[in-house]
Coordinates of C-alpha atoms in Angstrom, one line a residue:
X23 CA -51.9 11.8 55.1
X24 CA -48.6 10.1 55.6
X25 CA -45.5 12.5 54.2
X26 CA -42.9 10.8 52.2
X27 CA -39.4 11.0 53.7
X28 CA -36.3 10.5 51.2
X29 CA -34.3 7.6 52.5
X30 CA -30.9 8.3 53.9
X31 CA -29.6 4.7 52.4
X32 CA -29.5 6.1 48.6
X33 CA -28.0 9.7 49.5
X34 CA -24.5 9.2 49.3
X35 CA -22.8 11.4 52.0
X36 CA -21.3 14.9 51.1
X37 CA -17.6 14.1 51.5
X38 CA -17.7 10.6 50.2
X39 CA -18.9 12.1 46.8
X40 CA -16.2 15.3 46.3
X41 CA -13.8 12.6 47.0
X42 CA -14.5 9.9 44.6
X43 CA -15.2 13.2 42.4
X44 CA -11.6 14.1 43.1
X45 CA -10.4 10.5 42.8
X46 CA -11.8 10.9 39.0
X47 CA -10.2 14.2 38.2
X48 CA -6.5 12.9 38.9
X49 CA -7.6 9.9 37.1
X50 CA -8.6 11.7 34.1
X51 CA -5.7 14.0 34.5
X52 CA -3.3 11.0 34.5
X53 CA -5.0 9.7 31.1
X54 CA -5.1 13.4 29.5
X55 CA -0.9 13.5 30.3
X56 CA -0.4 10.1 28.9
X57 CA -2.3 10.9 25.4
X58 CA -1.0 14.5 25.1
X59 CA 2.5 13.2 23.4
X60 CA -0.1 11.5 21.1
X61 CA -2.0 14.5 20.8
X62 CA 0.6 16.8 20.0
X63 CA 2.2 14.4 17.3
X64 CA -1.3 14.1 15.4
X65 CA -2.1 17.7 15.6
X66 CA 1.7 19.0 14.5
X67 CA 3.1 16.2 12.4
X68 CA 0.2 15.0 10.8
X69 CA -3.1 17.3 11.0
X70 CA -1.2 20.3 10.5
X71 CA 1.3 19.6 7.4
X72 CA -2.2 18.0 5.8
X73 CA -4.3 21.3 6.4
X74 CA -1.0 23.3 5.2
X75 CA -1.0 21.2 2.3
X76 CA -4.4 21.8 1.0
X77 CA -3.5 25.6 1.4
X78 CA -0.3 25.2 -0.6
X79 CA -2.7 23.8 -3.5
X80 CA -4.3 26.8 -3.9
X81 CA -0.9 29.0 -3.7
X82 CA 1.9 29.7 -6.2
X83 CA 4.8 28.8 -3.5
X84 CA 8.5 28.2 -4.2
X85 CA 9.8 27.3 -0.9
X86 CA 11.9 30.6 -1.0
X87 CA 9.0 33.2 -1.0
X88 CA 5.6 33.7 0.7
X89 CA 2.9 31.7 -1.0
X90 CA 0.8 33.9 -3.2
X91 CA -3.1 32.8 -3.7
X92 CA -4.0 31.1 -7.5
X93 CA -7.1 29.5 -6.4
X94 CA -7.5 26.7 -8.4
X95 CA -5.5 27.4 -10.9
X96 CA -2.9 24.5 -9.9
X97 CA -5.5 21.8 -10.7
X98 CA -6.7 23.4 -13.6
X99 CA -2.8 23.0 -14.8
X100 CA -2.8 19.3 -13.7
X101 CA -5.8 18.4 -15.8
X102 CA -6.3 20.6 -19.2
X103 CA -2.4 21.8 -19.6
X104 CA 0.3 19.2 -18.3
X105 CA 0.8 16.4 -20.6
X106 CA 4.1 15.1 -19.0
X107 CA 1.0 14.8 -15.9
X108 CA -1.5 12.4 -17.8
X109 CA 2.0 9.9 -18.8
X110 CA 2.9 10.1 -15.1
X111 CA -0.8 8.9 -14.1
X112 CA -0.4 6.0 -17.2
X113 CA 2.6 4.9 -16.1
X114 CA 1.7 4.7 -12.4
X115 CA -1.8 2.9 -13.3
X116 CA -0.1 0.5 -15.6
X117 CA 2.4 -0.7 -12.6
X118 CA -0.6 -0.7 -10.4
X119 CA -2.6 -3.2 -12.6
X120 CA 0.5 -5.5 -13.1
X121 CA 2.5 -5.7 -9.7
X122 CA -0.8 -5.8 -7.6
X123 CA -2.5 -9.1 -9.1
X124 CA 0.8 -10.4 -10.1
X125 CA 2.5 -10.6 -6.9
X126 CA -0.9 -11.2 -5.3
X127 CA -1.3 -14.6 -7.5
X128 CA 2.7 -15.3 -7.1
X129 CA 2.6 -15.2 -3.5
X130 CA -0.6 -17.6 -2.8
X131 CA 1.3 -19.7 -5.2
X132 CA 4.3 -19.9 -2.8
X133 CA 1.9 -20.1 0.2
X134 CA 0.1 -23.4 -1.8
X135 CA 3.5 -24.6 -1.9
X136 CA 4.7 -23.8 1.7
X137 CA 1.2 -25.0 2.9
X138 CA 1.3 -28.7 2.3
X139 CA 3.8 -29.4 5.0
X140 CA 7.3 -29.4 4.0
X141 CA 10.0 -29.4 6.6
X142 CA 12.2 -26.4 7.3
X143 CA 9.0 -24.2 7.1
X144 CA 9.8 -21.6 9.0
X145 CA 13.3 -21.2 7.4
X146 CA 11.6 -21.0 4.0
X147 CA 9.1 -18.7 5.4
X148 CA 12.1 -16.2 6.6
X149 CA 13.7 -16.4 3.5
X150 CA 10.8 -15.5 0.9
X151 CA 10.0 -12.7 3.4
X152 CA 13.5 -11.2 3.4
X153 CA 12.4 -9.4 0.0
X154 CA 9.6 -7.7 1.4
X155 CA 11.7 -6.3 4.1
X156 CA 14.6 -5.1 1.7
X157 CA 12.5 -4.4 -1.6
X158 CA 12.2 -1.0 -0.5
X159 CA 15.8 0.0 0.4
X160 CA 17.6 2.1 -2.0
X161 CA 20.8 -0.6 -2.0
X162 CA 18.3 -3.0 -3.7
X163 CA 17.1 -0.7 -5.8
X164 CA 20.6 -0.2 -6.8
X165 CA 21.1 -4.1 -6.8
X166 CA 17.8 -4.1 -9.2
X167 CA 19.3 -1.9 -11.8
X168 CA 22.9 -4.1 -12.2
X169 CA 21.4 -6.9 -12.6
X170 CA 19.1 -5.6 -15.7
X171 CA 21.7 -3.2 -16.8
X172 CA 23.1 -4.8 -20.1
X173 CA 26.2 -6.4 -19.0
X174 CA 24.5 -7.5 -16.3
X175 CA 23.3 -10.8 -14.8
X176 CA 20.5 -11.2 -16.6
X177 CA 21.6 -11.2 -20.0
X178 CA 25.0 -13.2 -19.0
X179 CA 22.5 -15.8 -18.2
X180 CA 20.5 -15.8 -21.5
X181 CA 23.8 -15.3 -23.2
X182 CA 24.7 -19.2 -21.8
X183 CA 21.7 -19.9 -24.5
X184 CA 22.3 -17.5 -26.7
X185 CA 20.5 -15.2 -26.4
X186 CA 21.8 -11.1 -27.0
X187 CA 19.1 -9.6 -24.1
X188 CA 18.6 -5.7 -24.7
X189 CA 19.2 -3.4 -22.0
X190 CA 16.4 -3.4 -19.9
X191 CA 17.2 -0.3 -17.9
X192 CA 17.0 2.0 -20.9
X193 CA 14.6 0.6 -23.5
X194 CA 11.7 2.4 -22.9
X195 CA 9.8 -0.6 -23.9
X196 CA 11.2 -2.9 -20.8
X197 CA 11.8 -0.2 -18.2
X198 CA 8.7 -0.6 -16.4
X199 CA 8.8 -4.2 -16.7
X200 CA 11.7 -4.5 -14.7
X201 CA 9.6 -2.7 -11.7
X202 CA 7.1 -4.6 -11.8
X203 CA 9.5 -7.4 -11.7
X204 CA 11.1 -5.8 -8.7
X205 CA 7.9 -5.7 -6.6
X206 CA 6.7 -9.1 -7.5
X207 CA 10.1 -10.1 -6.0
X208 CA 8.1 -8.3 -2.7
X209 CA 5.8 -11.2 -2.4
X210 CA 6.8 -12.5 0.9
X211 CA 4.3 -9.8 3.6
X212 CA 1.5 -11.3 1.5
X213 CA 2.9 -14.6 1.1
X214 CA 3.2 -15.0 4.7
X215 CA -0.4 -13.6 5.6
X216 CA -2.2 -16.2 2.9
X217 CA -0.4 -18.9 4.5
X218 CA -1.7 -18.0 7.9
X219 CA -5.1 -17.8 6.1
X220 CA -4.2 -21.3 5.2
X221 CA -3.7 -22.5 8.3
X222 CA -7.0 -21.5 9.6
X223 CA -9.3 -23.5 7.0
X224 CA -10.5 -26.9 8.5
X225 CA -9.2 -29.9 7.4
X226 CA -12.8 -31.7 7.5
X227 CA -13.7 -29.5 4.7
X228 CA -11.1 -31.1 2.4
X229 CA -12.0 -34.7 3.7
X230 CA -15.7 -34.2 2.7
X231 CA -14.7 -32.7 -0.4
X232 CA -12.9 -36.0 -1.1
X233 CA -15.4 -38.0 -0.3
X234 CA -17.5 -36.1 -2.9
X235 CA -14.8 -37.0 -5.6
X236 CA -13.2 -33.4 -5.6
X237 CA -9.6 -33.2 -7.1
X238 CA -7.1 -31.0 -6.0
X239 CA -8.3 -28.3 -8.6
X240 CA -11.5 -28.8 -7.5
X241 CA -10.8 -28.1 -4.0
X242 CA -8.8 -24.9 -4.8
X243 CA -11.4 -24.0 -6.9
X244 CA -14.8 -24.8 -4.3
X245 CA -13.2 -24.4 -0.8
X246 CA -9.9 -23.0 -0.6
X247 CA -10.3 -19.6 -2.9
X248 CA -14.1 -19.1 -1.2
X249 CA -12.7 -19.2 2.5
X250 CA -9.6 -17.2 1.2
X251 CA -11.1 -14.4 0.0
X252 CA -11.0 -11.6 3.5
X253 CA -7.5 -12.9 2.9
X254 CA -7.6 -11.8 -0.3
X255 CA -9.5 -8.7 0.1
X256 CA -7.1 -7.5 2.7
X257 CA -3.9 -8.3 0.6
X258 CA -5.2 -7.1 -2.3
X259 CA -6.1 -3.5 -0.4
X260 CA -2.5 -3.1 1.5
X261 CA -0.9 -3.9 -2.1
X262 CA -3.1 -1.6 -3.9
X263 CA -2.5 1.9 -1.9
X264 CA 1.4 1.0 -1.8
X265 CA 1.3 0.5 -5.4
X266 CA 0.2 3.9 -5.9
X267 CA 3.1 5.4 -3.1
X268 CA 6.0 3.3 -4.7
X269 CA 8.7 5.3 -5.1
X270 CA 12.6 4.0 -4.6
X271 CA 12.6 1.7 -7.3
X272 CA 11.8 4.5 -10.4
X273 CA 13.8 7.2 -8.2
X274 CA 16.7 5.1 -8.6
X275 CA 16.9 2.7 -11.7
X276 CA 16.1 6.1 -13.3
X277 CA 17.9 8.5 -11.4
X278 CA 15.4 10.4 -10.7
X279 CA 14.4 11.6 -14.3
X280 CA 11.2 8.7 -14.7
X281 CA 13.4 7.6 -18.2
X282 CA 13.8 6.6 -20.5
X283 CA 11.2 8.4 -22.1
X284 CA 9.7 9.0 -19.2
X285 CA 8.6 4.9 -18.7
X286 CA 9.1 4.9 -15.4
X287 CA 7.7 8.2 -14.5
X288 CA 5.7 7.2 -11.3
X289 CA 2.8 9.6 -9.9
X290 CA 5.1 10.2 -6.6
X291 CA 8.5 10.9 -8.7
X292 CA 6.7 13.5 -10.6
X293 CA 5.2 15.2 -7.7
X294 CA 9.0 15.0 -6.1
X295 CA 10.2 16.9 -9.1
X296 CA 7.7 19.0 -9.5
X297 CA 8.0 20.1 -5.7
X298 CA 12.2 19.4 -4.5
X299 CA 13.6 20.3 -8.3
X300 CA 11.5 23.0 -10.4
X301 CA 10.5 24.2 -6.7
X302 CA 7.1 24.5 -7.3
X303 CA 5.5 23.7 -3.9
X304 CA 1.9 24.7 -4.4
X305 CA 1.9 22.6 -7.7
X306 CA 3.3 19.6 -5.9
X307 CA 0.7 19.9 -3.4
X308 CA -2.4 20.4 -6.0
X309 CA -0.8 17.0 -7.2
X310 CA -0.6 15.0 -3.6
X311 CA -4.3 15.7 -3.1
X312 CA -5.1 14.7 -6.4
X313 CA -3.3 11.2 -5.3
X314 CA -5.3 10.8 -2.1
X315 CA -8.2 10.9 -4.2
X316 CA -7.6 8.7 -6.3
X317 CA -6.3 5.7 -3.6
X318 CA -9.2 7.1 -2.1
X319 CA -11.4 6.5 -5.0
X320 CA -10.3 3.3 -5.5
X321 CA -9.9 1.8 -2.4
X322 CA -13.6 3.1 -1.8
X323 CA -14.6 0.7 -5.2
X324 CA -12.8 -2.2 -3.7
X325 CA -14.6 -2.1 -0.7
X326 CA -17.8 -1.5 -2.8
X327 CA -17.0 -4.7 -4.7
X328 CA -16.1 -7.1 -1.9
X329 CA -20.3 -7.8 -1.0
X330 CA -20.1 -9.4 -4.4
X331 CA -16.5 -11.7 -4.2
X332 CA -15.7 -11.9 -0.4
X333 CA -17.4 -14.2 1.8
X334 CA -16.7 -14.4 5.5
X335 CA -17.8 -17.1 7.5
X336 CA -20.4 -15.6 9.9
X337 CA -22.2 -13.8 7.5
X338 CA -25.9 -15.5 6.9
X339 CA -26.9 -17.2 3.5

């Protein structure tokens, strides 16, 4: 009977091996010490003040004692005693549900506009996104609230018709309004990623879209908006979760008190106050994670609506 003898070609030699084997440790080394700064950030500056967070929630903490456990006893606060909490959550949901489709709709507008081939494009696409890099400064925050104030721009301009505007700032019944106002002035990130959506639907689609007597409506209606939508989805995600973090523009057309009448008391100024002013940490906290549920929540429905609205152009019919 023969005996089978293991061939010498496959068996890498002993020394050859320990040394690629060494080769991959230094390797591996070398890619550990380049993520480490990486590491270390997510672990200290992010996982760390999330996980110390959740525990404030569940604490009584004033930033000038040690926190002293209340179980749930902040959320139970938030939802059954804290009226002043439910306006906060009204106002924040009613500038959600204006600025988000508004500027959304404003800003494809401009893209339209921008799309059809004027000249000095890029020079009108650096201007309408100048907003968008500013809109969240304090100085035009500042700049927002003289030009609504009563003697201010504004209402020298409808004074040239004659028209005695109120004072937008503090009627509680145009505060908001003028938010809104300020982030539909934000248009321009959007603006500038619809037009590059634009850009990338085929001419020939129009053509045979003419050829079938479509209009211009028509063609907004059957090819443009249907090949826009990822754009849309995308947009209309970004806007939505900064919607619910805006804070500048209330902190500082109201000066920090969410008035008049508490009309521009966003979800974020609140928690600020209830956490930097009244000092109540573990409060402010219970609060944040509350928030992060609810963009959560919603972004989670968005996504859950997009199989019905979004088309994308690979997917099968």
């Amino acid at each position: 009977m023969a005996s089978v003898k293991a061939n010498p070609v496959f068996a890498p030699p002993l020394g050859r091996g320990r040394k690629r084997s060494g080769v991959s440790t230094r390797q591996n080394g070398v890619a550990f010490l380049f993520l480490a700064p990486w590491v270390c950030g997510i672990l200290v500056l992010t996982l760390g003040p999330i996980l110390a967070s959740l525990y404030l929630s569940l604490t009584n903490y004033d930033l000038f004692t040690a926190p002293v456990w209340a179980g749930l006893a902040n959320y139970q606060r938030l939802f059954f005693e804290d009226a002043r909490y439910y306006q906060a959550l009204k106002v924040t949901f009613t500038y959600v549900a204006l600025s988000v489709p508004l500027k959304l709709a404003f800003a494809l507008g401009v893209a339209l506009v921008l799309n059809r081939g004027l000249s000095g494009l890029g020079f009108y696409r650096s201007v309408y996104y100048l907003p968008s890099l500013l809109g969240g400064s304090v100085a035009i925050a500042i700049m927002w609230r003289q030009l609504f104030a009563y003697d201010g721009i504004v209402n020298e301009f409808l004074l040239q018709f004659g028209i005695d505007g109120p004072s937008w700032i503090s009627n509680p019944v145009y505060a908001l309004y003028t938010l809104v106002t300020l982030s539909i002035w934000q248009f321009g990130s959007p603006m500038v990623i619809f037009l590059a959506g634009l850009k990338q639907i085929p001419q020939e689609l129009y053509d045979a879209a003419a050829v079938d007597g479509a209009g211009p409506w028509r063609k907004f209606l059957n090819v443009t908006l249907p090949l826009l939508t990822p754009i849309i989805f995308f947009n209309f995600v970004m806007q939505l979760i900064n919607s619910f973090q805006a804070f500048t523009p209330s902190f500082i057309i109201s000066n920090g008190t969410g008035g008049p009448a508490d009309s521009t008391l966003f979800y974020t100024l609140y928690l600020y106050e209830q956490g930097f002013t009244n000092f109540q940490m573990g409060y402010a906290s219970a609060m944040a994670w509350v928030l992060v549920a609810i963009i959560g929540t919603t972004t989670g429905l968005a996504f859950m609506s997009a199989r019905y609205w979004v088309h994308y152009g690979d997917e099968s019919r």
